[in-house]
Tab-separated table of N, CA and C in Angstrom:
chain	number	residue	atom	x	y	z
C	7	MET	N	43.412	-20.263	-114.064
C	7	MET	CA	43.352	-20.414	-112.630
C	7	MET	C	41.926	-20.149	-112.200
C	8	SER	N	41.330	-21.040	-111.416
C	8	SER	CA	39.956	-20.908	-110.984
C	8	SER	C	39.886	-20.809	-109.480
C	9	GLN	N	38.834	-20.151	-109.025
C	9	GLN	CA	38.590	-20.038	-107.602
C	9	GLN	C	37.530	-21.071	-107.239
C	10	PRO	N	37.756	-21.905	-106.236
C	10	PRO	CA	36.771	-22.919	-105.909
C	10	PRO	C	35.504	-22.299	-105.341
C	11	SER	N	34.389	-22.977	-105.553
C	11	SER	CA	33.113	-22.524	-105.017
C	11	SER	C	33.119	-22.699	-103.512
C	12	THR	N	32.498	-21.741	-102.793
C	12	THR	CA	32.505	-21.794	-101.342
C	12	THR	C	31.262	-22.450	-100.775
C	13	GLY	N	30.307	-22.811	-101.611
C	13	GLY	CA	29.130	-23.463	-101.093
C	13	GLY	C	28.098	-23.680	-102.167
C	14	ALA	N	27.118	-24.542	-101.855
C	14	ALA	CA	26.091	-24.863	-102.824
C	14	ALA	C	25.171	-23.686	-103.093
C	15	ALA	N	25.098	-22.727	-102.150
C	15	ALA	CA	24.207	-21.576	-102.308
C	15	ALA	C	24.733	-20.579	-103.329
C	16	ASP	N	26.034	-20.676	-103.658
C	16	ASP	CA	26.608	-19.728	-104.625
C	16	ASP	C	26.008	-19.952	-106.000
C	17	ALA	N	25.739	-18.863	-106.694
C	17	ALA	CA	25.262	-18.949	-108.069
C	17	ALA	C	26.425	-19.351	-108.968
C	18	THR	N	26.130	-19.602	-110.210
C	18	THR	CA	27.175	-19.929	-111.173
C	18	THR	C	28.177	-18.781	-111.216
C	19	PRO	N	29.463	-19.081	-111.108
C	19	PRO	CA	30.448	-18.000	-111.137
C	19	PRO	C	30.503	-17.330	-112.509
C	20	THR	N	30.891	-16.068	-112.501
C	20	THR	CA	31.119	-15.326	-113.735
C	20	THR	C	32.579	-15.507	-114.108
C	21	GLN	N	32.842	-15.730	-115.378
C	21	GLN	CA	34.221	-15.884	-115.829
C	21	GLN	C	34.746	-14.553	-116.338
C	22	TYR	N	35.992	-14.256	-115.985
C	22	TYR	CA	36.664	-13.038	-116.413
C	22	TYR	C	37.976	-13.397	-117.096
C	23	LEU	N	38.238	-12.742	-118.225
C	23	LEU	CA	39.533	-12.831	-118.876
C	23	LEU	C	40.447	-11.872	-118.136
C	24	ILE	N	41.558	-12.366	-117.618
C	24	ILE	CA	42.474	-11.532	-116.849
C	24	ILE	C	43.522	-10.955	-117.790
C	25	VAL	N	43.594	-9.620	-117.797
C	25	VAL	CA	44.551	-8.909	-118.639
C	25	VAL	C	45.447	-8.074	-117.735
C	26	GLY	N	46.637	-7.808	-118.215
C	26	GLY	CA	47.596	-7.042	-117.432
C	26	GLY	C	47.908	-5.708	-118.057
C	27	LEU	N	48.052	-4.717	-117.189
C	27	LEU	CA	48.579	-3.399	-117.546
C	27	LEU	C	49.681	-3.129	-116.537
C	28	GLY	N	50.927	-3.363	-116.947
C	28	GLY	CA	52.019	-3.275	-115.991
C	28	GLY	C	51.806	-4.331	-114.915
C	29	PRO	N	51.987	-3.957	-113.650
C	29	PRO	CA	51.834	-4.943	-112.573
C	29	PRO	C	50.381	-5.187	-112.158
C	30	GLU	N	49.448	-4.383	-112.677
C	30	GLU	CA	48.045	-4.500	-112.286
C	30	GLU	C	47.313	-5.501	-113.169
C	31	GLU	N	46.312	-6.162	-112.565
C	31	GLU	CA	45.503	-7.121	-113.303
C	31	GLU	C	44.052	-6.658	-113.307
C	32	TYR	N	43.433	-6.811	-114.471
C	32	TYR	CA	42.042	-6.410	-114.664
C	32	TYR	C	41.278	-7.583	-115.240
C	33	GLY	N	39.985	-7.657	-114.907
C	33	GLY	CA	39.141	-8.716	-115.422
C	33	GLY	C	38.104	-8.164	-116.380
C	34	LEU	N	38.011	-8.781	-117.559
C	34	LEU	CA	36.985	-8.446	-118.545
C	34	LEU	C	35.989	-9.598	-118.572
C	35	ASP	N	34.703	-9.289	-118.435
C	35	ASP	CA	33.682	-10.328	-118.467
C	35	ASP	C	33.854	-11.138	-119.748
C	36	ILE	N	34.039	-12.435	-119.588
C	36	ILE	CA	34.336	-13.302	-120.740
C	36	ILE	C	33.206	-13.268	-121.778
C	37	LEU	N	31.977	-12.992	-121.347
C	37	LEU	CA	30.863	-12.931	-122.289
C	37	LEU	C	30.954	-11.718	-123.214
C	38	ALA	N	31.713	-10.696	-122.815
C	38	ALA	CA	31.900	-9.516	-123.663
C	38	ALA	C	33.057	-9.706	-124.642
C	39	VAL	N	33.940	-10.665	-124.366
C	39	VAL	CA	35.131	-10.878	-125.195
C	39	VAL	C	34.746	-11.663	-126.443
C	40	ARG	N	35.120	-11.138	-127.601
C	40	ARG	CA	34.835	-11.808	-128.872
C	40	ARG	C	36.074	-12.459	-129.478
C	41	GLU	N	37.239	-11.855	-129.227
C	41	GLU	CA	38.451	-12.353	-129.885
C	41	GLU	C	39.670	-11.742	-129.204
C	42	ILE	N	40.789	-12.463	-129.246
C	42	ILE	CA	42.068	-11.949	-128.761
C	42	ILE	C	43.022	-11.992	-129.937
C	43	ARG	N	43.624	-10.839	-130.248
C	43	ARG	CA	44.514	-10.724	-131.417
C	43	ARG	C	45.854	-10.144	-130.983
C	44	GLY	N	46.905	-10.573	-131.662
C	44	GLY	CA	48.192	-9.925	-131.451
C	44	GLY	C	48.102	-8.474	-131.906
C	45	TRP	N	48.976	-7.625	-131.375
C	45	TRP	CA	48.955	-6.212	-131.735
C	45	TRP	C	49.283	-6.027	-133.212
C	46	THR	N	48.479	-5.232	-133.896
C	46	THR	CA	48.756	-4.802	-135.259
C	46	THR	C	48.468	-3.308	-135.319
C	47	PRO	N	49.212	-2.569	-136.128
C	47	PRO	CA	48.967	-1.129	-136.230
C	47	PRO	C	47.547	-0.828	-136.711
C	48	VAL	N	47.045	0.345	-136.333
C	48	VAL	CA	45.689	0.752	-136.678
C	48	VAL	C	45.730	2.028	-137.512
C	49	THR	N	44.605	2.355	-138.130
C	49	THR	CA	44.470	3.600	-138.883
C	49	THR	C	43.967	4.667	-137.929
C	50	ARG	N	44.715	5.748	-137.800
C	50	ARG	CA	44.402	6.838	-136.858
C	50	ARG	C	43.156	7.582	-137.309
C	51	ILE	N	42.343	8.022	-136.340
C	51	ILE	CA	41.168	8.847	-136.613
C	51	ILE	C	41.472	10.257	-136.125
C	52	PRO	N	41.386	11.261	-136.998
C	52	PRO	CA	41.672	12.637	-136.572
C	52	PRO	C	40.723	13.088	-135.464
C	53	GLN	N	41.259	13.821	-134.509
C	53	GLN	CA	40.523	14.434	-133.402
C	53	GLN	C	39.841	13.431	-132.488
C	54	ALA	N	40.297	12.187	-132.497
C	54	ALA	CA	39.767	11.179	-131.574
C	54	ALA	C	40.342	11.455	-130.185
C	55	PRO	N	39.682	11.001	-129.127
C	55	PRO	CA	40.246	11.148	-127.784
C	55	PRO	C	41.641	10.521	-127.734
C	56	HIS	N	42.477	11.010	-126.833
C	56	HIS	CA	43.874	10.556	-126.792
C	56	HIS	C	44.012	9.049	-126.595
C	57	TYR	N	43.061	8.418	-125.950
C	57	TYR	CA	43.171	6.985	-125.691
C	57	TYR	C	42.622	6.128	-126.831
C	58	VAL	N	41.992	6.729	-127.836
C	58	VAL	CA	41.526	5.987	-129.009
C	58	VAL	C	42.654	5.993	-130.036
C	59	LEU	N	43.231	4.827	-130.266
C	59	LEU	CA	44.383	4.732	-131.162
C	59	LEU	C	43.991	4.856	-132.621
C	60	GLY	N	42.787	4.410	-132.957
C	60	GLY	CA	42.327	4.428	-134.343
C	60	GLY	C	41.366	3.283	-134.574
C	61	VAL	N	41.356	2.788	-135.807
C	61	VAL	CA	40.454	1.688	-136.163
C	61	VAL	C	41.230	0.590	-136.871
C	62	LEU	N	40.687	-0.617	-136.806
C	62	LEU	CA	41.247	-1.716	-137.579
C	62	LEU	C	40.112	-2.395	-138.326
C	63	ASN	N	40.483	-3.062	-139.398
C	63	ASN	CA	39.514	-3.782	-140.214
C	63	ASN	C	39.506	-5.227	-139.740
C	64	LEU	N	38.402	-5.636	-139.149
C	64	LEU	CA	38.262	-6.992	-138.629
C	64	LEU	C	37.283	-7.745	-139.514
C	65	ARG	N	37.813	-8.419	-140.513
C	65	ARG	CA	36.990	-9.175	-141.460
C	65	ARG	C	35.847	-8.339	-142.023
C	66	GLY	N	36.172	-7.127	-142.433
C	66	GLY	CA	35.184	-6.241	-143.051
C	66	GLY	C	34.496	-5.281	-142.095
C	67	ALA	N	34.596	-5.509	-140.804
C	67	ALA	CA	34.001	-4.599	-139.819
C	67	ALA	C	35.068	-3.609	-139.359
C	68	ILE	N	34.714	-2.335	-139.319
C	68	ILE	CA	35.634	-1.305	-138.840
C	68	ILE	C	35.474	-1.212	-137.332
C	69	VAL	N	36.565	-1.501	-136.600
C	69	VAL	CA	36.534	-1.606	-135.149
C	69	VAL	C	37.428	-0.539	-134.520
C	70	PRO	N	36.854	0.379	-133.718
C	70	PRO	CA	37.684	1.348	-132.986
C	70	PRO	C	38.545	0.610	-131.952
C	71	VAL	N	39.767	1.107	-131.747
C	71	VAL	CA	40.701	0.483	-130.812
C	71	VAL	C	41.153	1.513	-129.794
C	72	LEU	N	40.998	1.183	-128.500
C	72	LEU	CA	41.477	2.080	-127.456
C	72	LEU	C	42.579	1.415	-126.661
C	73	ASP	N	43.492	2.218	-126.181
C	73	ASP	CA	44.601	1.750	-125.354
C	73	ASP	C	44.156	1.890	-123.900
C	74	LEU	N	44.033	0.770	-123.188
C	74	LEU	CA	43.571	0.836	-121.798
C	74	LEU	C	44.538	1.587	-120.904
C	75	ARG	N	45.833	1.528	-121.210
C	75	ARG	CA	46.799	2.298	-120.409
C	75	ARG	C	46.445	3.787	-120.470
C	76	LEU	N	46.242	4.291	-121.678
C	76	LEU	CA	45.925	5.711	-121.844
C	76	LEU	C	44.545	6.031	-121.283
C	77	ARG	N	43.587	5.126	-121.443
C	77	ARG	CA	42.231	5.345	-120.925
C	77	ARG	C	42.243	5.499	-119.410
C	78	PHE	N	43.140	4.754	-118.739
C	78	PHE	CA	43.217	4.792	-117.287
C	78	PHE	C	44.229	5.812	-116.772
C	79	GLY	N	44.808	6.607	-117.680
C	79	GLY	CA	45.744	7.638	-117.252
C	79	GLY	C	47.123	7.113	-116.892
C	80	LEU	N	47.466	5.926	-117.353
C	80	LEU	CA	48.787	5.355	-117.108
C	80	LEU	C	49.746	5.815	-118.205
C	81	PRO	N	51.045	5.779	-117.936
C	81	PRO	CA	51.986	6.162	-118.993
C	81	PRO	C	51.965	5.171	-120.148
C	82	SER	N	52.192	5.674	-121.337
C	82	SER	CA	52.238	4.839	-122.525
C	82	SER	C	53.477	3.955	-122.471
C	83	GLU	N	53.357	2.747	-122.990
C	83	GLU	CA	54.477	1.806	-123.059
C	83	GLU	C	54.653	1.366	-124.498
C	84	GLU	N	55.862	0.966	-124.832
C	84	GLU	CA	56.113	0.419	-126.167
C	84	GLU	C	55.394	-0.919	-126.291
C	85	TYR	N	54.775	-1.154	-127.439
C	85	TYR	CA	54.085	-2.418	-127.660
C	85	TYR	C	55.121	-3.492	-127.945
C	86	THR	N	54.927	-4.663	-127.316
C	86	THR	CA	55.876	-5.765	-127.439
C	86	THR	C	55.167	-6.998	-127.998
C	87	HIS	N	55.873	-8.110	-128.001
C	87	HIS	CA	55.289	-9.364	-128.499
C	87	HIS	C	54.153	-9.871	-127.602
C	88	THR	N	54.054	-9.384	-126.362
C	88	THR	CA	52.951	-9.815	-125.485
C	88	THR	C	51.753	-8.873	-125.555
C	89	THR	N	51.905	-7.724	-126.204
C	89	THR	CA	50.800	-6.773	-126.332
C	89	THR	C	49.710	-7.384	-127.215
C	90	VAL	N	48.477	-7.302	-126.751
C	90	VAL	CA	47.372	-7.867	-127.517
C	90	VAL	C	46.228	-6.869	-127.587
C	91	THR	N	45.384	-7.083	-128.580
C	91	THR	CA	44.132	-6.344	-128.708
C	91	THR	C	43.016	-7.332	-128.419
C	92	VAL	N	42.234	-7.024	-127.388
C	92	VAL	CA	41.099	-7.865	-127.039
C	92	VAL	C	39.869	-7.206	-127.661
C	93	ILE	N	39.182	-7.936	-128.521
C	93	ILE	CA	37.969	-7.420	-129.154
C	93	ILE	C	36.804	-7.732	-128.216
C	94	VAL	N	36.097	-6.669	-127.804
C	94	VAL	CA	34.971	-6.815	-126.881
C	94	VAL	C	33.738	-6.137	-127.456
C	95	THR	N	32.599	-6.514	-126.935
C	95	THR	CA	31.361	-5.842	-127.283
C	95	THR	C	31.105	-4.782	-126.228
C	96	VAL	N	31.068	-3.530	-126.651
C	96	VAL	CA	30.812	-2.405	-125.748
C	96	VAL	C	29.532	-1.739	-126.220
C	97	ALA	N	28.520	-1.764	-125.364
C	97	ALA	CA	27.221	-1.165	-125.682
C	97	ALA	C	26.709	-1.652	-127.047
C	98	GLY	N	26.851	-2.950	-127.298
C	98	GLY	CA	26.344	-3.541	-128.525
C	98	GLY	C	27.211	-3.331	-129.743
C	99	ARG	N	28.410	-2.763	-129.585
C	99	ARG	CA	29.309	-2.487	-130.707
C	99	ARG	C	30.668	-3.083	-130.429
C	100	LEU	N	31.359	-3.555	-131.455
C	100	LEU	CA	32.702	-4.105	-131.276
C	100	LEU	C	33.719	-2.993	-131.079
C	101	PHE	N	34.592	-3.191	-130.099
C	101	PHE	CA	35.719	-2.299	-129.847
C	101	PHE	C	36.919	-3.165	-129.523
C	102	GLY	N	38.092	-2.649	-129.814
C	102	GLY	CA	39.317	-3.328	-129.420
C	102	GLY	C	39.936	-2.585	-128.255
C	103	VAL	N	40.459	-3.323	-127.284
C	103	VAL	CA	41.181	-2.713	-126.179
C	103	VAL	C	42.584	-3.302	-126.161
C	104	VAL	N	43.580	-2.427	-126.170
C	104	VAL	CA	44.972	-2.854	-126.178
C	104	VAL	C	45.443	-2.987	-124.737
C	105	VAL	N	45.997	-4.160	-124.417
C	105	VAL	CA	46.512	-4.438	-123.080
C	105	VAL	C	47.926	-4.999	-123.215
C	106	ASP	N	48.671	-4.967	-122.100
C	106	ASP	CA	50.048	-5.461	-122.126
C	106	ASP	C	50.119	-6.968	-122.328
C	107	ALA	N	49.173	-7.698	-121.730
C	107	ALA	CA	49.205	-9.158	-121.819
C	107	ALA	C	47.877	-9.734	-121.361
C	108	VAL	N	47.640	-10.979	-121.727
C	108	VAL	CA	46.494	-11.752	-121.254
C	108	VAL	C	47.080	-12.904	-120.463
C	109	SER	N	46.518	-13.169	-119.267
C	109	SER	CA	47.112	-14.237	-118.465
C	109	SER	C	46.240	-15.472	-118.346
C	110	ASP	N	44.993	-15.330	-117.925
C	110	ASP	CA	44.168	-16.517	-117.751
C	110	ASP	C	42.698	-16.150	-117.660
C	111	VAL	N	41.869	-17.160	-117.392
C	111	VAL	CA	40.444	-16.960	-117.174
C	111	VAL	C	40.176	-17.325	-115.725
C	112	LEU	N	39.416	-16.473	-115.051
C	112	LEU	CA	39.161	-16.630	-113.630
C	112	LEU	C	37.669	-16.770	-113.382
C	113	ASP	N	37.275	-17.767	-112.586
C	113	ASP	CA	35.886	-17.909	-112.158
C	113	ASP	C	35.713	-17.083	-110.893
C	114	VAL	N	34.717	-16.177	-110.887
C	114	VAL	CA	34.491	-15.318	-109.733
C	114	VAL	C	33.045	-15.461	-109.278
C	115	ASN	N	32.864	-15.898	-108.037
C	115	ASN	CA	31.532	-15.974	-107.450
C	115	ASN	C	31.097	-14.574	-107.037
C	116	ALA	N	29.822	-14.287	-107.147
C	116	ALA	CA	29.304	-12.956	-106.812
C	116	ALA	C	29.691	-12.538	-105.398
C	117	GLY	N	29.720	-13.466	-104.473
C	117	GLY	CA	30.068	-13.145	-103.086
C	117	GLY	C	31.524	-12.752	-102.901
C	118	ALA	N	32.365	-13.063	-103.879
C	118	ALA	CA	33.791	-12.739	-103.788
C	118	ALA	C	34.109	-11.357	-104.338
C	119	VAL	N	33.100	-10.685	-104.903
C	119	VAL	CA	33.326	-9.353	-105.486
C	119	VAL	C	33.092	-8.296	-104.402
C	120	ARG	N	34.085	-7.463	-104.194
C	120	ARG	CA	34.003	-6.379	-103.215
C	120	ARG	C	33.721	-5.071	-103.952
C	121	PRO	N	32.993	-4.161	-103.298
C	121	PRO	CA	32.721	-2.880	-103.956
C	121	PRO	C	33.997	-2.065	-104.137
C	122	VAL	N	33.964	-1.190	-105.123
C	122	VAL	CA	35.091	-0.294	-105.377
C	122	VAL	C	35.109	0.743	-104.269
C	123	PRO	N	36.246	0.942	-103.604
C	123	PRO	CA	36.289	1.939	-102.541
C	123	PRO	C	36.086	3.345	-103.093
C	124	ASP	N	35.503	4.200	-102.286
C	124	ASP	CA	35.295	5.597	-102.689
C	124	ASP	C	36.639	6.299	-102.698
C	125	MET	N	37.056	6.745	-103.876
C	125	MET	CA	38.353	7.383	-104.032
C	125	MET	C	38.226	8.897	-104.145
C	126	GLY	N	37.021	9.420	-103.930
C	126	GLY	CA	36.825	10.854	-104.072
C	126	GLY	C	36.581	11.207	-105.531
C	127	THR	N	36.432	12.474	-105.790
C	127	THR	CA	36.112	12.915	-107.149
C	127	THR	C	37.328	12.956	-108.064
C	128	SER	N	38.539	12.855	-107.523
C	128	SER	CA	39.727	12.970	-108.370
C	128	SER	C	40.044	11.685	-109.121
C	129	VAL	N	39.456	10.554	-108.719
C	129	VAL	CA	39.733	9.287	-109.374
C	129	VAL	C	38.448	8.773	-110.018
C	130	ASP	N	38.516	8.503	-111.324
C	130	ASP	CA	37.362	8.022	-112.076
C	130	ASP	C	37.296	6.503	-111.956
C	131	THR	N	36.322	6.012	-111.178
C	131	THR	CA	36.181	4.568	-110.990
C	131	THR	C	34.890	4.036	-111.600
C	132	GLU	N	34.237	4.837	-112.431
C	132	GLU	CA	32.947	4.425	-112.984
C	132	GLU	C	33.040	3.179	-113.862
C	133	TYR	N	34.202	2.887	-114.419
C	133	TYR	CA	34.362	1.738	-115.298
C	133	TYR	C	34.707	0.463	-114.527
C	134	LEU	N	34.726	0.537	-113.197
C	134	LEU	CA	35.013	-0.640	-112.382
C	134	LEU	C	33.733	-1.222	-111.795
C	135	LYS	N	33.564	-2.545	-111.922
C	135	LYS	CA	32.429	-3.242	-111.308
C	135	LYS	C	32.725	-3.585	-109.862
C	136	GLY	N	33.982	-3.870	-109.578
C	136	GLY	CA	34.364	-4.267	-108.231
C	136	GLY	C	35.775	-4.824	-108.224
C	137	LEU	N	36.140	-5.381	-107.078
C	137	LEU	CA	37.461	-5.966	-106.884
C	137	LEU	C	37.297	-7.374	-106.351
C	138	THR	N	38.235	-8.222	-106.672
C	138	THR	CA	38.257	-9.561	-106.086
C	138	THR	C	39.708	-9.917	-105.819
C	139	SER	N	39.918	-10.782	-104.855
C	139	SER	CA	41.287	-11.201	-104.576
C	139	SER	C	41.439	-12.665	-104.945
C	140	VAL	N	42.604	-12.960	-105.486
C	140	VAL	CA	42.953	-14.315	-105.896
C	140	VAL	C	44.338	-14.575	-105.345
C	141	ALA	N	44.430	-15.571	-104.464
C	141	ALA	CA	45.692	-15.854	-103.777
C	141	ALA	C	46.162	-14.560	-103.105
C	142	GLN	N	47.299	-14.041	-103.479
C	142	GLN	CA	47.832	-12.827	-102.851
C	142	GLN	C	47.707	-11.597	-103.737
C	143	ARG	N	46.856	-11.665	-104.773
C	143	ARG	CA	46.764	-10.532	-105.697
C	143	ARG	C	45.334	-10.026	-105.796
C	144	MET	N	45.207	-8.747	-106.155
C	144	MET	CA	43.907	-8.117	-106.371
C	144	MET	C	43.665	-8.003	-107.866
C	145	VAL	N	42.416	-8.257	-108.263
C	145	VAL	CA	42.014	-8.116	-109.660
C	145	VAL	C	40.876	-7.110	-109.700
C	146	LEU	N	41.022	-6.077	-110.535
C	146	LEU	CA	39.984	-5.067	-110.722
C	146	LEU	C	39.059	-5.546	-111.833
C	147	LEU	N	37.778	-5.647	-111.546
C	147	LEU	CA	36.813	-6.135	-112.533
C	147	LEU	C	36.232	-4.948	-113.282
C	148	LEU	N	36.368	-4.981	-114.612
C	148	LEU	CA	35.963	-3.851	-115.446
C	148	LEU	C	34.523	-3.974	-115.935
C	149	ASP	N	33.869	-2.838	-116.057
C	149	ASP	CA	32.558	-2.747	-116.695
C	149	ASP	C	32.832	-2.268	-118.115
C	150	VAL	N	32.912	-3.201	-119.071
C	150	VAL	CA	33.325	-2.848	-120.428
C	150	VAL	C	32.391	-1.839	-121.090
C	151	ASP	N	31.115	-1.840	-120.688
C	151	ASP	CA	30.179	-0.889	-121.287
C	151	ASP	C	30.514	0.560	-120.942
C	152	LYS	N	31.348	0.783	-119.930
C	152	LYS	CA	31.677	2.146	-119.511
C	152	LYS	C	33.101	2.566	-119.879
C	153	LEU	N	33.802	1.725	-120.634
C	153	LEU	CA	35.174	2.068	-121.005
C	153	LEU	C	35.242	3.243	-121.982
C	154	LEU	N	34.235	3.383	-122.804
C	154	LEU	CA	34.204	4.465	-123.775
C	154	LEU	C	33.153	5.470	-123.328
C	155	GLN	N	33.547	6.729	-123.182
C	155	GLN	CA	32.617	7.774	-122.765
C	155	GLN	C	31.538	7.952	-123.834
C	156	PRO	N	30.282	8.206	-123.442
C	156	PRO	CA	29.207	8.360	-124.438
C	156	PRO	C	29.514	9.419	-125.499
C	157	GLN	N	30.093	10.552	-125.081
C	157	GLN	CA	30.397	11.600	-126.063
C	157	GLN	C	31.493	11.143	-127.034
C	158	ASP	N	32.429	10.315	-126.543
C	158	ASP	CA	33.480	9.795	-127.417
C	158	ASP	C	32.903	8.783	-128.402
C	159	ALA	N	31.968	7.964	-127.945
C	159	ALA	CA	31.327	6.994	-128.836
C	159	ALA	C	30.570	7.715	-129.943
C	160	GLN	N	29.886	8.807	-129.610
C	160	GLN	CA	29.153	9.576	-130.624
C	160	GLN	C	30.123	10.190	-131.628
C	161	MET	N	31.244	10.720	-131.126
C	161	MET	CA	32.239	11.318	-132.018
C	161	MET	C	32.810	10.256	-132.959
C	162	LEU	N	33.086	9.061	-132.419
C	162	LEU	CA	33.624	7.987	-133.260
C	162	LEU	C	32.623	7.553	-134.315
C	163	GLU	N	31.358	7.442	-133.936
C	163	GLU	CA	30.324	7.073	-134.905
C	163	GLU	C	30.307	8.056	-136.065
C	164	ALA	N	30.447	9.353	-135.755
C	164	ALA	CA	30.445	10.373	-136.800
C	164	ALA	C	31.718	10.315	-137.639
C	165	ALA	N	32.859	9.989	-137.002
C	165	ALA	CA	34.146	9.994	-137.700
C	165	ALA	C	34.383	8.734	-138.522
C	166	LEU	N	33.762	7.614	-138.141
C	166	LEU	CA	34.036	6.350	-138.829
C	166	LEU	C	33.717	6.377	-140.318
C	167	PRO	N	32.573	6.930	-140.758
C	167	PRO	CA	32.341	6.961	-142.205
C	167	PRO	C	33.442	7.725	-142.946
C	168	ALA	N	33.936	8.817	-142.351
C	168	ALA	CA	35.005	9.588	-142.988
C	168	ALA	C	36.288	8.769	-143.042
C	169	ALA	N	36.584	8.010	-141.984
C	169	ALA	CA	37.792	7.171	-141.974
C	169	ALA	C	37.698	6.079	-143.008
C	170	ILE	N	36.506	5.510	-143.174
C	170	ILE	CA	36.304	4.447	-144.180
C	170	ILE	C	36.469	5.027	-145.571
C	171	ASP	N	35.857	6.200	-145.831
C	171	ASP	CA	35.971	6.839	-147.151
C	171	ASP	C	37.427	7.187	-147.451
C	172	GLU	N	38.152	7.706	-146.443
C	172	GLU	CA	39.547	8.092	-146.625
C	172	GLU	C	40.387	6.868	-146.956
C	173	LYS	N	40.123	5.745	-146.301
C	173	LYS	CA	40.859	4.511	-146.536
C	173	LYS	C	40.567	3.976	-147.943
C	174	ALA	N	39.318	4.121	-148.394
C	174	ALA	CA	38.944	3.636	-149.715
C	174	ALA	C	39.647	4.424	-150.808
C	175	VAL	N	39.862	5.716	-150.588
C	175	VAL	CA	40.532	6.581	-151.572
C	175	VAL	C	42.026	6.270	-151.627
C	176	ALA	N	42.621	5.954	-150.469
C	176	ALA	CA	44.067	5.747	-150.381
C	176	ALA	C	44.545	4.556	-151.151
């Protein structure tokens, strides 16, 4: 589903892959998306943050996988046939994000993006670029580079060699 351009002055629209978490829709910048895979179990990493499910082997590359539901503080859901892992580039590194479903690709003009409302200090909105509306629905646009906390990324970098060695021994 695409949004028509509102005028010649608009720059080239940015494309977002629309993913679902329950009834909410989120947009991932299509340029960050590398692959969409059906859900497969991952190898758990000890002492990883609660939202990091583990790692998977993607054609020889060890890729950390996070559950967006858990990252956003939503209740965990059973993975179904529509659950997918979207492989994205986060801060120059591949990561997988588990979502309930993928629906479509949306063209979003810069003028259609609204700022994230100030929710106070109790709600973490740093991973949101903005909001846009499509027909009668709102889509939250994600900043994929901020999905993983810097301290968590450092911990994963340190833990990955141990996870690889452990897998090689098994």
